[in-house]
PDB file of C-alpha atoms and ligand atoms in Angstrom:
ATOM      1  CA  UNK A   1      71.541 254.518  61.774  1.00  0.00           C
ATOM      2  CA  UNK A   2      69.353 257.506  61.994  1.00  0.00           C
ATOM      3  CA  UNK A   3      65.836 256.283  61.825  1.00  0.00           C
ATOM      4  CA  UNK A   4      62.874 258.733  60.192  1.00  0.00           C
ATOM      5  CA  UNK A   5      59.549 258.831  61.539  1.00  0.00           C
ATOM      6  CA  UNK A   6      57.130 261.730  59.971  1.00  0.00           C
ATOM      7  CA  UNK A   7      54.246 260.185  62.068  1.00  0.00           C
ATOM      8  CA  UNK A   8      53.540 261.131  65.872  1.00  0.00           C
ATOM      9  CA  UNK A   9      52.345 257.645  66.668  1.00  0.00           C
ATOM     10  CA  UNK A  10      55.492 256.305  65.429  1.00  0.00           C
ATOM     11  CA  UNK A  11      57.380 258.814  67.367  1.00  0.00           C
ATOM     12  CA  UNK A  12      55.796 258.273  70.690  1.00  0.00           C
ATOM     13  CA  UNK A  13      56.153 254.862  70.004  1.00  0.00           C
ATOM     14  CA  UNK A  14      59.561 254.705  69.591  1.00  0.00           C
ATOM     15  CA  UNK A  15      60.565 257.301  72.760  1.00  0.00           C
ATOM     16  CA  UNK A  16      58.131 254.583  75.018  1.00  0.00           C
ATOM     17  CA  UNK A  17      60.164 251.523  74.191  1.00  0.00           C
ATOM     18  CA  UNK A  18      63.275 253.887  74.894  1.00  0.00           C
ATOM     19  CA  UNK A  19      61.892 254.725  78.066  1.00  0.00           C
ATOM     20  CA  UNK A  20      60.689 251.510  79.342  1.00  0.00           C
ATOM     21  CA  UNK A  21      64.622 250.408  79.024  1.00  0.00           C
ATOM     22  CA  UNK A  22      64.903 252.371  81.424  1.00  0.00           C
ATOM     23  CA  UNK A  23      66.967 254.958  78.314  1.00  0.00           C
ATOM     24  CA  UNK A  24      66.926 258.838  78.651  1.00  0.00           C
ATOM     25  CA  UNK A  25      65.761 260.647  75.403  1.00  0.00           C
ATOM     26  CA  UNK A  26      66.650 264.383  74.447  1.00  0.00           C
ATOM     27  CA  UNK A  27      65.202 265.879  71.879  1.00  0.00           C
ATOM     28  CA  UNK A  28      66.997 268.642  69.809  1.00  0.00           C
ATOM     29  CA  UNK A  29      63.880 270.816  68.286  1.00  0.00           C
ATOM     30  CA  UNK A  30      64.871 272.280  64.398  1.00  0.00           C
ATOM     31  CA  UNK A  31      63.664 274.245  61.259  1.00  0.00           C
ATOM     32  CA  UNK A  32      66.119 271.810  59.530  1.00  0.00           C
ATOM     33  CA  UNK A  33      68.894 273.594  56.886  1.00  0.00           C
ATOM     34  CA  UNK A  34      71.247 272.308  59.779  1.00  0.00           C
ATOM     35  CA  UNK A  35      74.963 273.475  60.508  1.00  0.00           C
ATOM     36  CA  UNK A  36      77.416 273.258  62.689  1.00  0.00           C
ATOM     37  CA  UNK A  37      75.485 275.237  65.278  1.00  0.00           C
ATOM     38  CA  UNK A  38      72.669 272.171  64.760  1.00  0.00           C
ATOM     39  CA  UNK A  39      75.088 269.590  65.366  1.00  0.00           C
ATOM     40  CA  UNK A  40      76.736 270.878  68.680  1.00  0.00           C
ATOM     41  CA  UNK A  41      72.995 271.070  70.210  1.00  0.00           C
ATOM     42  CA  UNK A  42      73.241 267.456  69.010  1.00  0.00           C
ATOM     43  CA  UNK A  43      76.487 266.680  70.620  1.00  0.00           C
ATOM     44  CA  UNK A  44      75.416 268.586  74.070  1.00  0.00           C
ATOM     45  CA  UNK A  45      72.075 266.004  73.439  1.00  0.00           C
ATOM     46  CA  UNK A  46      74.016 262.604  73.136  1.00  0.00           C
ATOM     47  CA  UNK A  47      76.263 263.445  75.884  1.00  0.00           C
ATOM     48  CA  UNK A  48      73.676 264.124  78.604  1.00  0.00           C
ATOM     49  CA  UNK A  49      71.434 261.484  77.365  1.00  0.00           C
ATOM     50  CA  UNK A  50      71.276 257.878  76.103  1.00  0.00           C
ATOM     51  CA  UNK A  51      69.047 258.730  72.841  1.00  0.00           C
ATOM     52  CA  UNK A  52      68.623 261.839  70.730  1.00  0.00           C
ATOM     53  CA  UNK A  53      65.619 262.750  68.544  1.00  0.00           C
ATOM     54  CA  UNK A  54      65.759 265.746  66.252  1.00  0.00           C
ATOM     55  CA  UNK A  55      62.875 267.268  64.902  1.00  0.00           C
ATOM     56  CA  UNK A  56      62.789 268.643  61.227  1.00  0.00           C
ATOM     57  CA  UNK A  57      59.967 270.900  60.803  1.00  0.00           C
ATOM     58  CA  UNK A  58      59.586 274.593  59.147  1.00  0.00           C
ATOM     59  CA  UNK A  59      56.441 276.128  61.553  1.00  0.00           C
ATOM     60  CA  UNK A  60      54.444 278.263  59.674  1.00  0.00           C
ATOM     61  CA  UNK A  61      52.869 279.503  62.801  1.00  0.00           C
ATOM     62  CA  UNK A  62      56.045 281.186  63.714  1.00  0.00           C
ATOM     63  CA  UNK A  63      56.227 283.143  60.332  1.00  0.00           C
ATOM     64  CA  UNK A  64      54.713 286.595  59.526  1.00  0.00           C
ATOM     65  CA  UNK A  65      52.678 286.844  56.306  1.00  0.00           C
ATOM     66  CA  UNK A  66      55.687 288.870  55.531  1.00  0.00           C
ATOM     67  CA  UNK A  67      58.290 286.842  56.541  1.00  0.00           C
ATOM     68  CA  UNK A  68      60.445 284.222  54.288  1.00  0.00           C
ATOM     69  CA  UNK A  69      58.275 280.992  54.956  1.00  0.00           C
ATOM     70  CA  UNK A  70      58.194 279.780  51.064  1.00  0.00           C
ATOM     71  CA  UNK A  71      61.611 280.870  50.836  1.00  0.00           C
ATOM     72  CA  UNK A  72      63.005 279.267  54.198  1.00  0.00           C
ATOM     73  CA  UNK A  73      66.052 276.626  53.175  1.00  0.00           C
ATOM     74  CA  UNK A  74      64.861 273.419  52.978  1.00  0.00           C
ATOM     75  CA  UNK A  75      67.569 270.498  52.325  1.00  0.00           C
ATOM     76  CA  UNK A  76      65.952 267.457  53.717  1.00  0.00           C
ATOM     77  CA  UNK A  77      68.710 264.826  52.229  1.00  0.00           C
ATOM     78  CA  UNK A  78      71.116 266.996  53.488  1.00  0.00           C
ATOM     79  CA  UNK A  79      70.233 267.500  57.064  1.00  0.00           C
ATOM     80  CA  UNK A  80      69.611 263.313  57.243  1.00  0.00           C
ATOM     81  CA  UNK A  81      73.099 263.126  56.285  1.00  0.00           C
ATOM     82  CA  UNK A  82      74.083 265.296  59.018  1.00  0.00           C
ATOM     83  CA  UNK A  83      71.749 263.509  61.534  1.00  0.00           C
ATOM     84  CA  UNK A  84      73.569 260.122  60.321  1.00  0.00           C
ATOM     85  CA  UNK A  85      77.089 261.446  61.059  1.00  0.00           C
ATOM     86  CA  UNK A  86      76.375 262.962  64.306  1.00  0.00           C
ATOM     87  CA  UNK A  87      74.925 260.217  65.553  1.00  0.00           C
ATOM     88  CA  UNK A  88      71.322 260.899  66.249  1.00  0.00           C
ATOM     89  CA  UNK A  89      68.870 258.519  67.070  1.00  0.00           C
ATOM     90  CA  UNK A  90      65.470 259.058  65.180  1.00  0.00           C
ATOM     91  CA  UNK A  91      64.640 262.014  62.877  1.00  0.00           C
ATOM     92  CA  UNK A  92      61.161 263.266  63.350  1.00  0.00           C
ATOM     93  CA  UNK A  93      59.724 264.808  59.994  1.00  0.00           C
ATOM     94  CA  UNK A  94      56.453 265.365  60.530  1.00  0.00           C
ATOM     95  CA  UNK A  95      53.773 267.442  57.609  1.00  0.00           C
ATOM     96  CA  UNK A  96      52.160 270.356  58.208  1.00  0.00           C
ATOM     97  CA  UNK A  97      49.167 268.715  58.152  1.00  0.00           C
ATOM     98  CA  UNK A  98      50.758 265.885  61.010  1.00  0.00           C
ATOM     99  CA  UNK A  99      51.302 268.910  63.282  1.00  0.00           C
ATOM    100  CA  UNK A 100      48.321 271.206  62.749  1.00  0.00           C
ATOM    101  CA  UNK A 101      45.489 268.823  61.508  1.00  0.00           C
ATOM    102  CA  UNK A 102      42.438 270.373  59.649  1.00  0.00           C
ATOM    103  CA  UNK A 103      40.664 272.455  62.451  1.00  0.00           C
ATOM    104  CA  UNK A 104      43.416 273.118  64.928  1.00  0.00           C
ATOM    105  CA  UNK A 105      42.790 275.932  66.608  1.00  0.00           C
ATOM    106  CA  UNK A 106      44.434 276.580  70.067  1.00  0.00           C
ATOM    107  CA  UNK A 107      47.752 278.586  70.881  1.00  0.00           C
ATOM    108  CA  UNK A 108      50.059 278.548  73.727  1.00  0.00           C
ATOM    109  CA  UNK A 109      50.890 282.345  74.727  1.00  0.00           C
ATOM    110  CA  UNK A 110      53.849 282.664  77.256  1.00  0.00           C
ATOM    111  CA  UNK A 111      54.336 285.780  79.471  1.00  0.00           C
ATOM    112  CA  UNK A 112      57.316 287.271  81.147  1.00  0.00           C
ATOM    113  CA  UNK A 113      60.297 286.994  79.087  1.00  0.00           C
ATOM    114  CA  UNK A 114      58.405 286.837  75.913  1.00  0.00           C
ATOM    115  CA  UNK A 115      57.599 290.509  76.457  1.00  0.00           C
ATOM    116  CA  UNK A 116      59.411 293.048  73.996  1.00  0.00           C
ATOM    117  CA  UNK A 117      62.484 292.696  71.915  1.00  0.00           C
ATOM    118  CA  UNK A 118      61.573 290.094  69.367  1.00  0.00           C
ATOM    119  CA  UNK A 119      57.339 290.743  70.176  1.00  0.00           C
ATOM    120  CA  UNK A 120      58.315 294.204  68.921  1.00  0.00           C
ATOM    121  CA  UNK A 121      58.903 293.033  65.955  1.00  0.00           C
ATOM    122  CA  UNK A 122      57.253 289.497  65.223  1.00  0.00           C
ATOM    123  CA  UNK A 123      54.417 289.837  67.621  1.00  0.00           C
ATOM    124  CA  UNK A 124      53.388 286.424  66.522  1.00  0.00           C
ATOM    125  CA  UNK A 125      57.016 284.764  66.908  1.00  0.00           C
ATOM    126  CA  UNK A 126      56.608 283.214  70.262  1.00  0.00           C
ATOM    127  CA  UNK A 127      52.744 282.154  70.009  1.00  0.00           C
ATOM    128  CA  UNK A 128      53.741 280.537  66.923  1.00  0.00           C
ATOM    129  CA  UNK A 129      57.460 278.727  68.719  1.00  0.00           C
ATOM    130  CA  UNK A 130      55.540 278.176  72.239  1.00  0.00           C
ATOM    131  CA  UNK A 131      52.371 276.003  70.436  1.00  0.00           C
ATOM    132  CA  UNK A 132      55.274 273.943  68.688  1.00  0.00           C
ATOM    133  CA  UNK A 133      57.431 273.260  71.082  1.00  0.00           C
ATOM    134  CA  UNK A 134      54.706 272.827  73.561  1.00  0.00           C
ATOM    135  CA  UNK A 135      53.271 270.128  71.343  1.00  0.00           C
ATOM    136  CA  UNK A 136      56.738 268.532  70.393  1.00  0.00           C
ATOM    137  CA  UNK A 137      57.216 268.160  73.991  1.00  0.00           C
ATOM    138  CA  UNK A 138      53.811 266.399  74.333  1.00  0.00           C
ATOM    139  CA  UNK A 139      54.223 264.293  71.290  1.00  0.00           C
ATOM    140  CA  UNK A 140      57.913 263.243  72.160  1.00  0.00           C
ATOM    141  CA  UNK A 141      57.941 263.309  75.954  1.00  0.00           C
ATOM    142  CA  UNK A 142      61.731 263.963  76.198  1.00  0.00           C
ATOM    143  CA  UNK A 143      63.667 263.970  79.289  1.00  0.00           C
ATOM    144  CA  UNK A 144      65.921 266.730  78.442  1.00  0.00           C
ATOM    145  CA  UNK A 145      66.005 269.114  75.533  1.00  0.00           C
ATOM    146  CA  UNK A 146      68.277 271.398  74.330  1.00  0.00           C
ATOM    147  CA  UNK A 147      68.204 274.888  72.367  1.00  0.00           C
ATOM    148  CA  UNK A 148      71.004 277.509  71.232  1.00  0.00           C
ATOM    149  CA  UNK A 149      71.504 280.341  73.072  1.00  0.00           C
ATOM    150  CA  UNK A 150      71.636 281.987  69.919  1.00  0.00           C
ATOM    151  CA  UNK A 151      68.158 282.484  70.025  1.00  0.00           C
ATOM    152  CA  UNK A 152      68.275 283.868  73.685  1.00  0.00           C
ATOM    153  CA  UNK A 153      64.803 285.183  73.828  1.00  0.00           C
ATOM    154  CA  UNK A 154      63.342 281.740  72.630  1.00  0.00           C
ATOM    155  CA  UNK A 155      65.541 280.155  75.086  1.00  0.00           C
ATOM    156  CA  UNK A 156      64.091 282.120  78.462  1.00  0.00           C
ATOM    157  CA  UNK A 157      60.302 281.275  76.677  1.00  0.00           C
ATOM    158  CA  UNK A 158      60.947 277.880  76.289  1.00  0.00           C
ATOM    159  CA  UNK A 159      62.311 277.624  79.757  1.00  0.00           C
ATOM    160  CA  UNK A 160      59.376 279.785  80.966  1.00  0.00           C
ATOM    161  CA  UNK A 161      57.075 277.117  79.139  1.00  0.00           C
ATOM    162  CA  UNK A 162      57.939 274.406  81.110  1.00  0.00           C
ATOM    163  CA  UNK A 163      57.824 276.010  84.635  1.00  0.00           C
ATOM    164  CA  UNK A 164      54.466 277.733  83.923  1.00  0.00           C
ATOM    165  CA  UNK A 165      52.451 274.468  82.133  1.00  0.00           C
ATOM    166  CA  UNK A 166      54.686 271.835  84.751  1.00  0.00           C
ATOM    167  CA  UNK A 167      55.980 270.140  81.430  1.00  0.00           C
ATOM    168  CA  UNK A 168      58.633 267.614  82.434  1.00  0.00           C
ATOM    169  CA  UNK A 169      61.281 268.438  80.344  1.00  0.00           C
ATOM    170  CA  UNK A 170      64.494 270.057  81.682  1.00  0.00           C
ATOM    171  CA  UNK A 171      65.558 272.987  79.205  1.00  0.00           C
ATOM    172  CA  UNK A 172      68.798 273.257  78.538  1.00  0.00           C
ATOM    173  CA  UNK A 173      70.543 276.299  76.600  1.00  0.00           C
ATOM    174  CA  UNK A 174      73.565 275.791  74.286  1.00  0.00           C
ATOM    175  CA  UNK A 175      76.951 278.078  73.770  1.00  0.00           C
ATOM    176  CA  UNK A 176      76.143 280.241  70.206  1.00  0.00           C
ATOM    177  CA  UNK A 177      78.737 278.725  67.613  1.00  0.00           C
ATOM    178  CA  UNK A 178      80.339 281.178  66.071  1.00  0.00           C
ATOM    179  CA  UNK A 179      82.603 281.363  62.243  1.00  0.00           C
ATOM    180  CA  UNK A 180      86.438 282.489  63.060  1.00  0.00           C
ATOM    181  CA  UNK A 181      85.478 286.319  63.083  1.00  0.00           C
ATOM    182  CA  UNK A 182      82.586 285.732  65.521  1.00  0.00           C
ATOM    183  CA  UNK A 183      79.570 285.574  63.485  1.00  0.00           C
ATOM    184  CA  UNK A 184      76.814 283.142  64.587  1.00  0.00           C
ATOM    185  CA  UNK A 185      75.524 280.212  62.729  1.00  0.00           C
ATOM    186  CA  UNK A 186      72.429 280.866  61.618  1.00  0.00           C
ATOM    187  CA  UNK A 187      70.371 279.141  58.624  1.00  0.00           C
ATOM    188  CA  UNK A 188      69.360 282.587  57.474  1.00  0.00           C
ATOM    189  CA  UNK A 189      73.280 283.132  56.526  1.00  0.00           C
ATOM    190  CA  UNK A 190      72.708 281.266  53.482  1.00  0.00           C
ATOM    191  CA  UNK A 191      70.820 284.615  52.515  1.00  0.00           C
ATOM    192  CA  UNK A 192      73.703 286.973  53.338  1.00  0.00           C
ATOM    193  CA  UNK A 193      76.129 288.088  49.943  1.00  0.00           C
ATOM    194  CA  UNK A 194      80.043 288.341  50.248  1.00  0.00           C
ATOM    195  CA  UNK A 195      79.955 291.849  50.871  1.00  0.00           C
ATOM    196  CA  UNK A 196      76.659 291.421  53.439  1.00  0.00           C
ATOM    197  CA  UNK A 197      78.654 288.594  55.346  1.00  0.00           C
ATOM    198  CA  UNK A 198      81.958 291.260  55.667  1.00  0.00           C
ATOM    199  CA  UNK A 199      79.150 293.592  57.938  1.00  0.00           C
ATOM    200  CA  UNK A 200      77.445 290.853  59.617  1.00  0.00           C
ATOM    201  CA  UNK A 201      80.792 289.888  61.326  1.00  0.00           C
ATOM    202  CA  UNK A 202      81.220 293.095  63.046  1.00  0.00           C
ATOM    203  CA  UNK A 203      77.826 292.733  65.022  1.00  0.00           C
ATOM    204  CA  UNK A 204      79.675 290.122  67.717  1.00  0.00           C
ATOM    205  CA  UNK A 205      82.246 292.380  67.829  1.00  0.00           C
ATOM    206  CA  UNK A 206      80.586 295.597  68.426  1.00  0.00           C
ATOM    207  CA  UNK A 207      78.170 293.400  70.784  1.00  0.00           C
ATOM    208  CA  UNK A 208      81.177 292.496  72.951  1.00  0.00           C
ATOM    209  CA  UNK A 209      82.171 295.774  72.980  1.00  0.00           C
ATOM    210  CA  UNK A 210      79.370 297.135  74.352  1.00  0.00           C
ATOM    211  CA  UNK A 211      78.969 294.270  77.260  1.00  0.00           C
ATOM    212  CA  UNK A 212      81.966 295.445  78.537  1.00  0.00           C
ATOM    213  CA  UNK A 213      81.566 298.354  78.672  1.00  0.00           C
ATOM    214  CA  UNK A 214      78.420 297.902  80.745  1.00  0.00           C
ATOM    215  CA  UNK A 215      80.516 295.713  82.898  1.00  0.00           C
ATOM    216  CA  UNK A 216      83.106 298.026  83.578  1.00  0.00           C
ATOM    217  CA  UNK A 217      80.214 300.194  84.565  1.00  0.00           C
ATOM    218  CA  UNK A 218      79.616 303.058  81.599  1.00  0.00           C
ATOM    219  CA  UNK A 219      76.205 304.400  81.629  1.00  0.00           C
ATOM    220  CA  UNK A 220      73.903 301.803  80.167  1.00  0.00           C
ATOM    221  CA  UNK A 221      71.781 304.643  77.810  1.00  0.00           C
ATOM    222  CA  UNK A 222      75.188 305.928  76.438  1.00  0.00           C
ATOM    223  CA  UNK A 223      76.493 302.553  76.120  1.00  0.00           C
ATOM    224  CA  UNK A 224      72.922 300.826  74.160  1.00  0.00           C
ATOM    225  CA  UNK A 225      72.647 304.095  72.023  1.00  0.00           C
ATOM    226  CA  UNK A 226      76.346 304.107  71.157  1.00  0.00           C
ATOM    227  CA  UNK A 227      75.984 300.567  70.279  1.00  0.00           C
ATOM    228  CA  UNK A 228      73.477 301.242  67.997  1.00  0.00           C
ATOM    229  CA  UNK A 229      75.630 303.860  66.449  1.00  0.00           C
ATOM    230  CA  UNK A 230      78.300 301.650  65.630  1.00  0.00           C
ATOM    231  CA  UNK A 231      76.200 298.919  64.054  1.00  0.00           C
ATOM    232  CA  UNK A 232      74.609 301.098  61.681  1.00  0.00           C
ATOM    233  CA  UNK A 233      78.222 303.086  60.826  1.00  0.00           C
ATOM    234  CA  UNK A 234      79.218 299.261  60.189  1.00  0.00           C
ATOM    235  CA  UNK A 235      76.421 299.094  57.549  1.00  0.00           C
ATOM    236  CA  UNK A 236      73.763 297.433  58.660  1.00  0.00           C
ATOM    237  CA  UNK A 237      70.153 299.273  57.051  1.00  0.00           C
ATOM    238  CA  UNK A 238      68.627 299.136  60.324  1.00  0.00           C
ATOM    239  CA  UNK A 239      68.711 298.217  64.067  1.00  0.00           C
ATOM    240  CA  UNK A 240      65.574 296.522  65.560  1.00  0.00           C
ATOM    241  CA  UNK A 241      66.683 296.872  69.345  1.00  0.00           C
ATOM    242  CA  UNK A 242      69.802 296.270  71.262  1.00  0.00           C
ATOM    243  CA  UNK A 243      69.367 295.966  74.888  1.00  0.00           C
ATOM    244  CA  UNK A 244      70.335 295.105  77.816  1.00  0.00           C
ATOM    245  CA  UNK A 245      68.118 292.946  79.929  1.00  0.00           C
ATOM    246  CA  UNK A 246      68.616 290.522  82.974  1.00  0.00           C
ATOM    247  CA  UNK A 247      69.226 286.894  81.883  1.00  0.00           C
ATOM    248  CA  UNK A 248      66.855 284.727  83.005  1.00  0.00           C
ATOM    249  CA  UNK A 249      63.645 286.833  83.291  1.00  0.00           C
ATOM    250  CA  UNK A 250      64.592 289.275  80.698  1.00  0.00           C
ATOM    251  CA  UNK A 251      63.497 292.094  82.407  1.00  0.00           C
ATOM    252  CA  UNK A 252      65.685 295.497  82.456  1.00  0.00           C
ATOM    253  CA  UNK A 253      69.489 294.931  83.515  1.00  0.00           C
ATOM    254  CA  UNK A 254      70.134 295.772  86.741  1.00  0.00           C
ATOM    255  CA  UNK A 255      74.178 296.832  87.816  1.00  0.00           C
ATOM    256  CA  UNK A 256      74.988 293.998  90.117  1.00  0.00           C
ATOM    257  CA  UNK A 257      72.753 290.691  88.071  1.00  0.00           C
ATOM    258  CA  UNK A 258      73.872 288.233  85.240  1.00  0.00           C
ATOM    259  CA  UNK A 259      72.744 290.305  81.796  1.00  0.00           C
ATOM    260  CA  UNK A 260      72.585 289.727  77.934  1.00  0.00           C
ATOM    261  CA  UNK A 261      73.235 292.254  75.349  1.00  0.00           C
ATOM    262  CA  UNK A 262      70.502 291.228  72.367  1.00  0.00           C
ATOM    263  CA  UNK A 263      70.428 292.760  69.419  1.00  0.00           C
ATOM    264  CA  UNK A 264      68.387 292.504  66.265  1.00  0.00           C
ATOM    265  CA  UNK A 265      70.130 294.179  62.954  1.00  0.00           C
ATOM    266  CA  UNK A 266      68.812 293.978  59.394  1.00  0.00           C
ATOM    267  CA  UNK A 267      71.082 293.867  56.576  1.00  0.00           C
ATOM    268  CA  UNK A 268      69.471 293.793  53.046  1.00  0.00           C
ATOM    269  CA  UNK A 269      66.925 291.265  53.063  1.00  0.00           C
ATOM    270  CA  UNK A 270      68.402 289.201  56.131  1.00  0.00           C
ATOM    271  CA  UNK A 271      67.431 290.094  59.825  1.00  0.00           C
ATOM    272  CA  UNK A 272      70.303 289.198  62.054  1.00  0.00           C
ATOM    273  CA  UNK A 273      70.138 288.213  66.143  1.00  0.00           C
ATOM    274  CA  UNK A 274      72.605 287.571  68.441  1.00  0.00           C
ATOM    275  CA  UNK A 275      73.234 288.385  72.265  1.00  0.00           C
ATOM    276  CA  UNK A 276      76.739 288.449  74.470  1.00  0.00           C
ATOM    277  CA  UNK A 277      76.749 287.974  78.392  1.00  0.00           C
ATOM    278  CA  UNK A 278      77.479 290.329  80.977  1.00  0.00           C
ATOM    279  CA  UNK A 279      78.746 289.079  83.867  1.00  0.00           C
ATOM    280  CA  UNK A 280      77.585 290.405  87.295  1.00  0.00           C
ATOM    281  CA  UNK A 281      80.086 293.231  88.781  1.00  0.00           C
TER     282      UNK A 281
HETATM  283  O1  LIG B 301      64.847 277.765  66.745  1.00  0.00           O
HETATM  284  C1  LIG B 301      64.187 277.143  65.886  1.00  0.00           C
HETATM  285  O2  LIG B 301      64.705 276.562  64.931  1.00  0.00           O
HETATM  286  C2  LIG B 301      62.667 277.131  66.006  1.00  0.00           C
HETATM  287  O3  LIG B 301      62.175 278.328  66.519  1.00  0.00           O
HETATM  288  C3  LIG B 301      62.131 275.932  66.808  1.00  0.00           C
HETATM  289  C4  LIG B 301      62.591 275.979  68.244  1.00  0.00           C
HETATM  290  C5  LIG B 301      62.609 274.632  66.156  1.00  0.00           C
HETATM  291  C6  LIG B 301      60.608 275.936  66.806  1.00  0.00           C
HETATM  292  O4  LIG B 301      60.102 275.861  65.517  1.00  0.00           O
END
């Protein structure tokens, strides 16, 4: 039985007695309106450790005053349901008020791989996920956690995080689940029409496309601008960046290292992410 805690005390009360058996604890972080993509961070969870918390909160420090905070899916029932069935441990629900008490003012700012892409473009996003996680971390004290590689970006911050603040927590990054034709789960799918989705499920395609390219050696400005091309001719309204970058410090791909295509496409209302590897040559 999936047990729900909104409080930290009861939290860090629960993850103690866990740890005292001697039990490891992951903890799977979420914005909740969970799918399949949710559950296999879940599954990597239970099967490297002994008990798995998820968290259920929507951060309004990670939102632009333009950005869909109010309208942001929120299906509490739903998601407990899913926790139930996938086994999880303890379901962490905490109020905005729980997280960020009257007065709170400090902020967690991560260098390095937080630098560009996304920051173009949400130049509060990380500030806003690094001050969570950081205190979800704190107010949990997991062994492990684990995070989608959807999210790629978030993924090299997180992991950044820990190294740069010593936070005890091993990172771990989780394959992208993708629909039949490629697309990634993503909450923010829920926003897409029938015609939108039809588009959307090209960008993994054209994505690939272009990694292999870059691994079969084709010029990487031809290859990113080409890319770009192709997205928009597949009807997306606009293309935020897609870039190739190195892929664990995120800086600019070189030939012979590990890379990640990411991309950011928007598509009507709904802004769209998603990233491919490159494998070294
Ligand atoms: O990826 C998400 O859902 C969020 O950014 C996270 C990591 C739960 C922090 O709010």
């Amino acid at each position: 039985m999936t047990v729900v805690v909104e409080t930290i005390a009861a939290l860090r009360a629960q993850v103690r007695t866990w740890r005292a058996e001697g039990l490891k604890v992951a903890l799977v972080p979420t914005m909740g309106a969970l799918h399949d993509g949710h559950v296999s961070l879940m599954r990597a969870a239970l099967e490297r450790a002994d008990r798995c918390v998820v968290s259920i909160f929507v951060n309004p420090r990670q939102f632009a005053p333009t950005e869909d905070l109010d309208k942001y899916p929120r299906q509490l029932a739903l998601d407990l349901d899913r926790l139930e069935k996938a086994g999880v441990h303890l379901a962490f629900t905490p109020g905005v008020d729980e997280v960020y008490p009257q007065g709170f003012a400090t902020s967690i700012s991560v260098g390095g791989p937080s630098a560009g892409l996304e920051t173009d473009f949400r130049p509060a996003f990380f500030d806003g996920v690094a001050t969570v996680v950081g205190k979800l971390f704190i107010q949990s004290e997991p062994d492990l956690a684990v995070f989608g590689e959807k999210d790629y970006q978030q993924l090299c911050v997180v992991k950044k995080l820990c190294r740069d603040l010593d936070l005890p927590v091993e990172v771990l990054g989780s394959p992208t689940i993708r629909d039949a034709e490629g697309l990634a789960m993503s909450s923010r799918n829920a926003y897409l029409s029938a015609e939108e989705l039809e588009i959307a499920r090209q960008l993994n395609k054209l994505l690939r496309k272009a990694a292999s390219q870059l691994q079969s050696g084709a010029d990487e400005q031809a290859t990113m601008a080409a890319a770009r091309m192709a997205i928009l001719d597949a009807g997306f309204d606009v293309v935020d960046y897609v870039e190739a970058r190195e892929s664990v410090t995120l800086a600019p791909w070189q030939k012979d290292r590990n890379g990640r295509v990411l991309v950011a496409a928007r598509l009507g209302k709904t802004r769209l992410i998603d990233n491919v590897e490159i494998a070294a040559s």
